[in-house]
Amino acid sequence: MDTKALRQKILDLAIHGKLVPQNPNDEPASVLLERIRAEKERLIKEGKIKKGKTSAKTSDKPHYPYELPKGWEWTTVGEISQSILYGVSESAKSHGAYKLLRITDIQNNFVNWETVPFTDYDESKAESYLLKDGDILFARTGATVGKSYLVNSLQENTIYASYLIRVQTYNQVLPEFVKYFFESGYYWSQILCNSVGIGQPNVNGTILANLMLPIPPIKEQKRIVKELTKWLSIIDKIARGKESLQDVIKQAKSKILNLAIHGKLVAQDPNDEPASELLKRINPKAEIVSDNGHYQKLPNGWCLTILGSIGTWQSGATPSRLRKDYYGGNIPWLKTGDLNDDVIDSIPEFITEKALDETSVKLNPTGSILIAMYGATIGKIGILSFPATTNQACCACVDYKIDKMYIFYFLLSNRANFISMGGGGAQPNISKEKIVNTIFPLPTLAEQKRIVAKIEEIFAQLDAIETAL
């Protein structure tokens, strides 16, 4: 079940007036909006709020995106808000007079108030920025632009940071309804159309105020909020259960790989040629490891060696980006971001023969097995289904005499070890030397094939379960 799509469908029904039935006895939204306008004029005259900027009209008859049910009205966020205000530019502190809520403190409509920092602020100015239950906070910049949070159950005096905009609606509009609108597909389509900036998209207060939204009668708002709260709560429970099951599947796969490389996934066959004989035949100079803490009790017929003994490993290079004649050729050039823990069927970037001759290493055989050596992708695995080159951040096994999928599954099972070898710095890395000297448990050739077949049988079953979620 695609819970995200289901959630959007229910929100879409709500803002189109199709989630709950209309009641002809409800006071229409037009009356509600007239009361808001009257209250706004009064507050302006009393000097309690400033008169908002009037947006330019492009035609006498405004264009509305879709037809609303009887009793509903199109309006804007600015029209139903008594305040749209940016936050304060203050530094976070471990102690202070006020909690300081930031964009990063809001995750999936939830705030862990225990981790929200403090700040100090001029007490004479703080009143304008103090949050209240029912306030809606809006992220105005960065990757989370457009995300919103409905303030509720405040326990401490809290102000909000400058990358947030606070929306306070008039009493004639439920903030819960507006918050649900801020999660709808129509709202997000407006955000995408109106956000500015490429590297750091943002939406300012004027853009936010001009966003269009449909308003039902206040009684229907209450019915919609009640119905949405019920259904979205059910969907969230399903999603959490789905995530839990996905975690269980991930753990199950990890356990299967662990059993496989310790010889506990399939039975041994005493008639198989011993792995030591296999190793002597494919590499007479191979190193056989006699003792190791992780594999002290090997199954009958197995032996320990190192990755360098069962294949030839090499890394590539990055052709100079200043040389235009190095790129856009017909030779696939792989980077760590292309590794997907699976078979790689295509690569988006290509280099020329000239670049290959001068700076890169050709991975001639199809089926080369690769592992990422640097950065955030360290330990990621891939198997090429075609000849290609690679950059210096990948180490590739380009020649092997045993089952390639057994090597692949071993590398997957050993990822945590590769990550730990890379260190915990800002740019972790593993050397090629460390990879080739990694201890490798070698089963008989026949058992390698049995192990691979069993892994793929079980993984297919687990994948089918995950697909059905």
Short mmCIF file of C-alpha atoms in Angstrom, two decimals, residues 53-441:
data_model
loop_
_atom_site.label_atom_id
_atom_site.label_comp_id
_atom_site.label_asym_id
_atom_site.label_seq_id
_atom_site.Cartn_x
_atom_site.Cartn_y
_atom_site.Cartn_z
CA LYS A 53 -0.29 45.14 0.41
CA THR A 54 -2.93 44.71 -2.30
CA SER A 55 -1.77 42.40 -5.06
CA ALA A 56 -2.19 43.63 -8.62
CA LYS A 57 -5.24 42.31 -10.45
CA THR A 58 -4.66 40.89 -13.89
CA SER A 59 -8.33 40.72 -14.87
CA ASP A 60 -11.76 41.71 -13.63
CA LYS A 61 -12.74 38.08 -13.23
CA PRO A 62 -10.20 36.04 -11.23
CA HIS A 63 -9.28 32.56 -12.38
CA TYR A 64 -10.01 29.76 -9.94
CA PRO A 65 -8.33 26.33 -10.29
CA TYR A 66 -11.46 24.24 -9.74
CA GLU A 67 -15.14 24.58 -8.88
CA LEU A 68 -16.08 24.58 -5.21
CA PRO A 69 -19.19 23.16 -3.54
CA LYS A 70 -22.02 25.51 -2.67
CA GLY A 71 -21.22 27.53 0.43
CA TRP A 72 -17.45 27.46 -0.12
CA GLU A 73 -15.32 30.42 -1.23
CA TRP A 74 -11.89 30.97 -2.74
CA THR A 75 -9.64 33.26 -0.72
CA THR A 76 -5.94 33.73 0.06
CA VAL A 77 -3.77 32.91 3.05
CA GLY A 78 -3.31 36.64 3.60
CA GLU A 79 -7.07 37.29 3.69
CA ILE A 80 -7.71 34.79 6.50
CA SER A 81 -4.58 35.67 8.52
CA GLN A 82 -4.30 38.43 11.08
CA SER A 83 -0.51 38.06 11.11
CA ILE A 84 2.18 36.67 8.78
CA LEU A 85 5.50 37.35 10.49
CA TYR A 86 9.15 36.33 10.05
CA GLY A 87 11.04 34.96 13.05
CA VAL A 88 14.04 36.40 14.91
CA SER A 89 17.75 36.18 14.08
CA GLU A 90 19.12 34.98 17.39
CA SER A 91 21.80 32.43 18.32
CA ALA A 92 20.84 29.17 19.98
CA LYS A 93 22.08 28.67 23.56
CA SER A 94 22.01 25.90 26.13
CA HIS A 95 20.23 28.24 28.57
CA GLY A 96 18.13 31.35 28.12
CA ALA A 97 14.84 33.14 28.72
CA TYR A 98 13.03 31.56 25.74
CA LYS A 99 13.01 28.36 23.77
CA LEU A 100 14.12 29.01 20.15
CA LEU A 101 12.26 26.83 17.63
CA ARG A 102 14.15 26.32 14.35
CA ILE A 103 13.43 24.59 11.03
CA THR A 104 15.66 21.68 12.03
CA ASP A 105 13.63 21.08 15.20
CA ILE A 106 10.53 20.26 13.13
CA GLN A 107 10.58 16.72 11.75
CA ASN A 108 7.54 14.97 10.24
CA ASN A 109 5.05 17.31 11.97
CA PHE A 110 6.71 16.64 15.33
CA VAL A 111 8.93 18.64 17.67
CA ASN A 112 11.03 17.04 20.41
CA TRP A 113 10.91 19.96 22.82
CA GLU A 114 13.61 18.39 25.00
CA THR A 115 16.18 19.09 22.27
CA VAL A 116 14.96 22.58 21.29
CA PRO A 117 17.64 25.10 22.38
CA PHE A 118 17.20 28.36 24.27
CA THR A 119 18.00 31.96 23.47
CA ASP A 120 17.85 35.39 25.08
CA TYR A 121 15.83 38.18 23.49
CA ASP A 122 14.79 41.72 24.28
CA GLU A 123 11.80 41.28 26.59
CA SER A 124 10.09 44.38 25.21
CA LYS A 125 10.10 42.87 21.71
CA ALA A 126 9.56 39.20 22.56
CA GLU A 127 5.78 39.48 22.90
CA SER A 128 5.39 39.82 19.12
CA TYR A 129 7.22 36.53 18.53
CA LEU A 130 5.89 34.38 21.35
CA LEU A 131 4.23 31.27 19.94
CA LYS A 132 0.72 30.24 20.89
CA ASP A 133 -1.24 27.06 20.34
CA GLY A 134 -2.89 27.30 16.92
CA ASP A 135 -0.02 29.19 15.29
CA ILE A 136 1.21 27.69 12.01
CA LEU A 137 4.92 27.85 11.25
CA PHE A 138 6.11 27.75 7.68
CA ALA A 139 9.65 26.95 6.45
CA ARG A 140 10.58 29.67 4.00
CA THR A 141 13.93 28.51 2.64
CA GLY A 142 16.14 25.53 1.84
CA ALA A 143 15.33 21.89 1.27
CA THR A 144 12.31 22.02 3.59
CA VAL A 145 10.73 25.11 2.01
CA GLY A 146 6.95 24.92 2.29
CA LYS A 147 6.90 22.47 5.20
CA SER A 148 4.57 23.57 8.00
CA TYR A 149 3.96 22.84 11.68
CA LEU A 150 0.86 23.48 13.80
CA VAL A 151 1.86 24.63 17.28
CA ASN A 152 0.07 22.80 20.06
CA SER A 153 0.53 21.91 23.74
CA LEU A 154 3.20 24.55 24.38
CA GLN A 155 4.75 24.23 27.84
CA GLU A 156 7.38 27.01 27.79
CA ASN A 157 7.75 30.53 26.45
CA THR A 158 8.95 29.99 22.89
CA ILE A 159 9.97 32.26 20.04
CA TYR A 160 10.89 31.13 16.53
CA ALA A 161 13.90 31.55 14.27
CA SER A 162 14.21 33.74 11.19
CA TYR A 163 13.92 30.97 8.58
CA LEU A 164 10.36 30.36 9.75
CA ILE A 165 7.25 32.41 9.03
CA ARG A 166 4.37 32.36 11.51
CA VAL A 167 0.77 32.42 10.29
CA GLN A 168 -1.97 33.37 12.76
CA THR A 169 -5.48 32.93 11.39
CA TYR A 170 -8.61 34.78 12.45
CA ASN A 171 -10.95 32.94 14.81
CA GLN A 172 -13.46 32.36 12.00
CA VAL A 173 -11.02 29.90 10.40
CA LEU A 174 -9.75 26.72 12.04
CA PRO A 175 -5.93 26.64 12.01
CA GLU A 176 -6.20 22.84 11.83
CA PHE A 177 -8.03 23.14 8.50
CA VAL A 178 -5.40 25.53 7.14
CA LYS A 179 -2.64 23.19 8.32
CA TYR A 180 -4.23 20.29 6.45
CA PHE A 181 -4.49 22.51 3.37
CA PHE A 182 -0.74 23.15 3.74
CA GLU A 183 -0.23 19.40 3.24
CA SER A 184 -2.40 19.08 0.12
CA GLY A 185 -1.20 18.56 -3.43
CA TYR A 186 -2.77 21.82 -4.63
CA TYR A 187 -0.86 23.77 -1.97
CA TRP A 188 2.42 22.11 -2.96
CA SER A 189 1.82 22.85 -6.63
CA GLN A 190 1.59 26.54 -5.74
CA ILE A 191 4.77 26.37 -3.65
CA LEU A 192 6.68 24.78 -6.52
CA CYS A 193 5.43 27.39 -8.97
CA ASN A 194 6.18 30.35 -6.71
CA SER A 195 9.43 29.43 -4.94
CA VAL A 196 12.47 31.31 -6.18
CA GLY A 197 16.17 30.44 -6.18
CA ILE A 198 17.92 27.39 -7.58
CA GLY A 199 20.52 26.34 -5.01
CA GLN A 200 18.44 27.58 -2.08
CA PRO A 201 14.73 27.85 -3.01
CA ASN A 202 12.66 30.16 -0.83
CA VAL A 203 9.15 31.54 -0.43
CA ASN A 204 8.72 34.92 1.22
CA GLY A 205 5.83 36.30 3.23
CA THR A 206 4.25 38.05 0.23
CA ILE A 207 4.18 34.84 -1.80
CA LEU A 208 2.74 32.96 1.16
CA ALA A 209 0.03 35.58 1.68
CA ASN A 210 -1.02 35.35 -1.99
CA LEU A 211 -1.44 31.56 -2.01
CA MET A 212 -5.02 30.63 -2.85
CA LEU A 213 -7.02 28.28 -0.66
CA PRO A 214 -10.63 27.09 -0.57
CA ILE A 215 -12.61 27.90 2.58
CA PRO A 216 -15.74 25.96 3.59
CA PRO A 217 -18.27 27.10 6.20
CA ILE A 218 -16.87 26.95 9.75
CA LYS A 219 -19.09 23.98 10.69
CA GLU A 220 -17.89 22.06 7.65
CA GLN A 221 -14.29 22.95 8.52
CA LYS A 222 -14.86 21.21 11.86
CA ARG A 223 -16.37 18.13 10.18
CA ILE A 224 -13.49 17.96 7.70
CA VAL A 225 -10.84 18.31 10.42
CA LYS A 226 -12.49 15.57 12.47
CA GLU A 227 -12.69 13.22 9.49
CA LEU A 228 -9.14 13.96 8.32
CA THR A 229 -7.75 13.45 11.81
CA LYS A 230 -9.40 10.04 11.99
CA TRP A 231 -8.30 8.79 8.57
CA LEU A 232 -4.79 10.23 8.59
CA SER A 233 -4.20 8.72 12.03
CA ILE A 234 -5.08 5.30 10.60
CA ILE A 235 -2.80 5.85 7.59
CA ASP A 236 0.07 6.93 9.88
CA LYS A 237 -0.31 3.73 11.89
CA ILE A 238 -0.21 1.68 8.67
CA ALA A 239 2.89 3.60 7.53
CA ARG A 240 4.66 3.00 10.85
CA GLY A 241 3.80 -0.69 10.61
CA LYS A 242 5.11 -0.74 7.03
CA GLU A 243 8.37 0.90 8.09
CA SER A 244 8.73 -1.57 10.95
CA LEU A 245 8.20 -4.51 8.60
CA GLN A 246 10.70 -3.05 6.13
CA ASP A 247 13.23 -2.85 8.97
CA VAL A 248 12.50 -6.48 9.85
CA ILE A 249 13.04 -7.49 6.20
CA LYS A 250 16.33 -5.57 6.12
CA GLN A 251 17.47 -7.28 9.31
CA ALA A 252 16.37 -10.66 7.95
CA LYS A 253 18.46 -10.18 4.80
CA SER A 254 21.46 -9.20 6.91
CA LYS A 255 21.01 -12.35 9.01
CA ILE A 256 20.74 -14.53 5.89
CA LEU A 257 24.03 -13.11 4.56
CA ASN A 258 25.71 -13.66 7.92
CA LEU A 259 24.59 -17.30 7.98
CA ALA A 260 25.76 -17.72 4.39
CA ILE A 261 29.35 -16.57 4.89
CA HIS A 262 29.66 -18.70 8.03
CA GLY A 263 28.56 -21.86 6.25
CA LYS A 264 25.23 -22.15 8.06
CA LEU A 265 22.77 -21.45 5.27
CA VAL A 266 23.07 -24.69 3.27
CA ALA A 267 24.43 -28.13 4.06
CA GLN A 268 27.97 -29.15 3.14
CA ASP A 269 28.54 -32.04 0.75
CA PRO A 270 31.60 -34.20 1.58
CA ASN A 271 31.89 -35.09 -2.11
CA ASP A 272 32.65 -31.48 -3.09
CA GLU A 273 36.22 -30.63 -4.03
CA PRO A 274 37.74 -28.87 -0.95
CA ALA A 275 38.10 -25.12 -1.22
CA SER A 276 41.84 -25.37 -0.55
CA GLU A 277 42.26 -27.45 -3.74
CA LEU A 278 40.10 -24.97 -5.66
CA LEU A 279 42.29 -22.11 -4.42
CA LYS A 280 45.53 -23.87 -5.40
CA ARG A 281 44.16 -24.47 -8.88
CA ILE A 282 42.95 -20.91 -9.54
CA ASN A 283 45.85 -19.18 -7.77
CA PRO A 284 48.92 -21.28 -6.87
CA LYS A 285 50.38 -18.30 -5.01
CA ALA A 286 47.24 -17.69 -2.95
CA GLU A 287 47.60 -17.05 0.77
CA ILE A 288 45.66 -19.47 2.99
CA VAL A 289 44.86 -17.97 6.39
CA SER A 290 45.19 -20.51 9.17
CA ASP A 291 43.72 -18.57 12.09
CA ASN A 292 41.19 -15.76 12.41
CA GLY A 293 38.90 -14.68 15.25
CA HIS A 294 35.78 -14.38 13.11
CA TYR A 295 36.09 -17.74 11.33
CA GLN A 296 37.80 -20.08 13.82
CA LYS A 297 35.34 -22.92 13.18
CA LEU A 298 35.05 -23.24 9.43
CA PRO A 299 32.69 -25.80 7.90
CA ASN A 300 34.27 -28.93 6.41
CA GLY A 301 35.72 -28.22 2.99
CA TRP A 302 36.07 -24.46 3.51
CA CYS A 303 39.26 -22.43 3.85
CA LEU A 304 40.23 -18.87 4.66
CA THR A 305 42.09 -16.62 2.29
CA ILE A 306 42.03 -12.93 1.37
CA LEU A 307 40.07 -11.07 -1.31
CA GLY A 308 43.28 -10.40 -3.22
CA SER A 309 43.79 -14.15 -3.70
CA ILE A 310 40.52 -14.81 -5.51
CA GLY A 311 40.62 -11.96 -8.02
CA THR A 312 42.46 -9.03 -9.52
CA TRP A 313 41.50 -5.68 -7.98
CA GLN A 314 42.08 -2.25 -9.43
CA SER A 315 40.75 1.30 -9.25
CA GLY A 316 40.35 3.97 -11.93
CA ALA A 317 40.83 7.71 -12.19
CA THR A 318 38.95 10.92 -12.89
CA PRO A 319 39.83 12.53 -16.23
CA SER A 320 40.45 16.27 -15.97
CA ARG A 321 37.18 18.18 -16.00
CA LEU A 322 39.01 20.99 -17.78
CA ARG A 323 39.48 18.81 -20.86
CA LYS A 324 36.27 18.87 -22.87
CA ASP A 325 37.71 16.27 -25.23
CA TYR A 326 37.76 13.77 -22.34
CA TYR A 327 33.98 13.65 -21.89
CA GLY A 328 30.97 12.78 -24.00
CA GLY A 329 32.48 9.76 -25.70
CA ASN A 330 31.16 6.21 -25.90
CA ILE A 331 32.95 4.60 -22.92
CA PRO A 332 30.80 4.27 -19.78
CA TRP A 333 32.52 5.87 -16.77
CA LEU A 334 31.27 4.80 -13.36
CA LYS A 335 31.28 6.78 -10.09
CA THR A 336 30.38 5.73 -6.55
CA GLY A 337 26.93 7.29 -6.88
CA ASP A 338 26.14 4.72 -9.60
CA LEU A 339 26.57 1.80 -7.19
CA ASN A 340 23.21 0.42 -6.15
CA ASP A 341 23.91 -2.86 -4.28
CA ASP A 342 22.67 -4.65 -7.39
CA VAL A 343 23.42 -5.26 -11.05
CA ILE A 344 24.22 -2.00 -12.86
CA ASP A 345 22.56 -1.91 -16.28
CA SER A 346 23.39 1.67 -17.28
CA ILE A 347 25.68 4.58 -16.39
CA PRO A 348 24.81 8.22 -17.12
CA GLU A 349 28.31 9.54 -17.87
CA PHE A 350 30.72 8.65 -20.68
CA ILE A 351 34.34 9.45 -21.49
CA THR A 352 36.37 9.33 -24.70
CA GLU A 353 39.12 6.98 -25.83
CA LYS A 354 41.64 9.78 -25.33
CA ALA A 355 40.69 10.12 -21.66
CA LEU A 356 40.86 6.36 -21.25
CA ASP A 357 44.35 6.14 -22.73
CA GLU A 358 45.74 8.96 -20.61
CA THR A 359 44.07 8.80 -17.21
CA SER A 360 41.72 5.90 -16.61
CA VAL A 361 41.79 2.13 -16.18
CA LYS A 362 39.64 -0.04 -18.40
CA LEU A 363 37.42 -2.62 -16.73
CA ASN A 364 37.42 -5.03 -19.63
CA PRO A 365 35.31 -7.96 -18.40
CA THR A 366 31.59 -7.73 -18.03
CA GLY A 367 30.45 -8.57 -14.54
CA SER A 368 33.17 -6.60 -12.71
CA ILE A 369 32.34 -6.29 -9.01
CA LEU A 370 32.87 -2.85 -7.48
CA ILE A 371 33.03 -1.36 -4.02
CA ALA A 372 33.00 2.34 -3.06
CA MET A 373 36.11 3.41 -1.16
CA TYR A 374 35.40 7.06 -0.25
CA GLY A 375 32.86 9.36 1.34
CA ALA A 376 29.21 8.85 2.21
CA THR A 377 28.81 5.89 -0.15
CA ILE A 378 31.70 3.91 1.36
CA GLY A 379 30.97 0.18 1.22
CA LYS A 380 28.31 0.44 -1.51
CA ILE A 381 28.48 -2.47 -3.98
CA GLY A 382 27.65 -2.96 -7.63
CA ILE A 383 28.06 -5.51 -10.45
CA LEU A 384 28.60 -4.24 -13.97
CA SER A 385 26.76 -5.99 -16.76
CA PHE A 386 28.97 -4.40 -19.44
CA PRO A 387 32.59 -3.21 -19.84
CA ALA A 388 33.26 0.21 -18.32
CA THR A 389 35.82 2.42 -16.62
CA THR A 390 35.63 3.79 -13.10
CA ASN A 391 37.00 6.65 -11.05
CA GLN A 392 39.54 6.46 -8.23
CA ALA A 393 36.81 6.19 -5.58
CA CYS A 394 35.86 2.67 -6.72
CA CYS A 395 37.79 -0.55 -6.33
CA ALA A 396 36.86 -3.28 -8.81
CA CYS A 397 37.41 -7.00 -8.94
CA VAL A 398 37.93 -7.46 -12.67
CA ASP A 399 39.12 -11.04 -12.83
CA TYR A 400 37.92 -13.92 -10.63
CA LYS A 401 37.71 -17.68 -10.83
CA ILE A 402 34.92 -18.34 -8.35
CA ASP A 403 31.21 -17.54 -8.31
CA LYS A 404 30.91 -13.75 -8.75
CA MET A 405 27.59 -13.58 -6.87
CA TYR A 406 29.17 -15.25 -3.85
CA ILE A 407 31.82 -12.48 -3.86
CA PHE A 408 29.04 -9.91 -4.23
CA TYR A 409 27.05 -11.25 -1.28
CA PHE A 410 30.18 -11.47 0.86
CA LEU A 411 30.94 -7.80 0.15
CA LEU A 412 27.37 -6.89 1.10
CA SER A 413 27.64 -8.82 4.35
CA ASN A 414 30.97 -7.17 5.15
CA ARG A 415 29.80 -3.55 4.66
CA ALA A 416 29.88 -2.64 8.35
CA ASN A 417 33.48 -3.79 8.50
CA PHE A 418 34.41 -1.71 5.44
CA ILE A 419 32.75 1.35 6.98
CA SER A 420 34.64 0.88 10.25
CA MET A 421 37.90 0.49 8.33
CA GLY A 422 37.16 3.80 6.61
CA GLY A 423 37.19 5.72 9.88
CA GLY A 424 34.72 8.27 11.18
CA GLY A 425 36.12 11.48 9.69
CA ALA A 426 34.41 13.97 7.42
CA GLN A 427 35.66 12.02 4.39
CA PRO A 428 36.02 8.35 5.38
CA ASN A 429 38.00 6.15 3.01
CA ILE A 430 39.29 2.60 2.58
CA SER A 431 42.48 1.87 0.75
CA LYS A 432 42.66 -0.71 -1.99
CA GLU A 433 45.27 -2.48 0.14
CA LYS A 434 42.79 -2.92 2.98
CA ILE A 435 40.19 -4.32 0.61
CA VAL A 436 42.47 -6.90 -1.00
CA ASN A 437 43.71 -8.02 2.44
CA THR A 438 40.20 -8.51 3.83
CA ILE A 439 39.77 -12.06 5.16
CA PHE A 440 37.54 -14.07 2.83
CA PRO A 441 35.81 -17.37 3.79
#
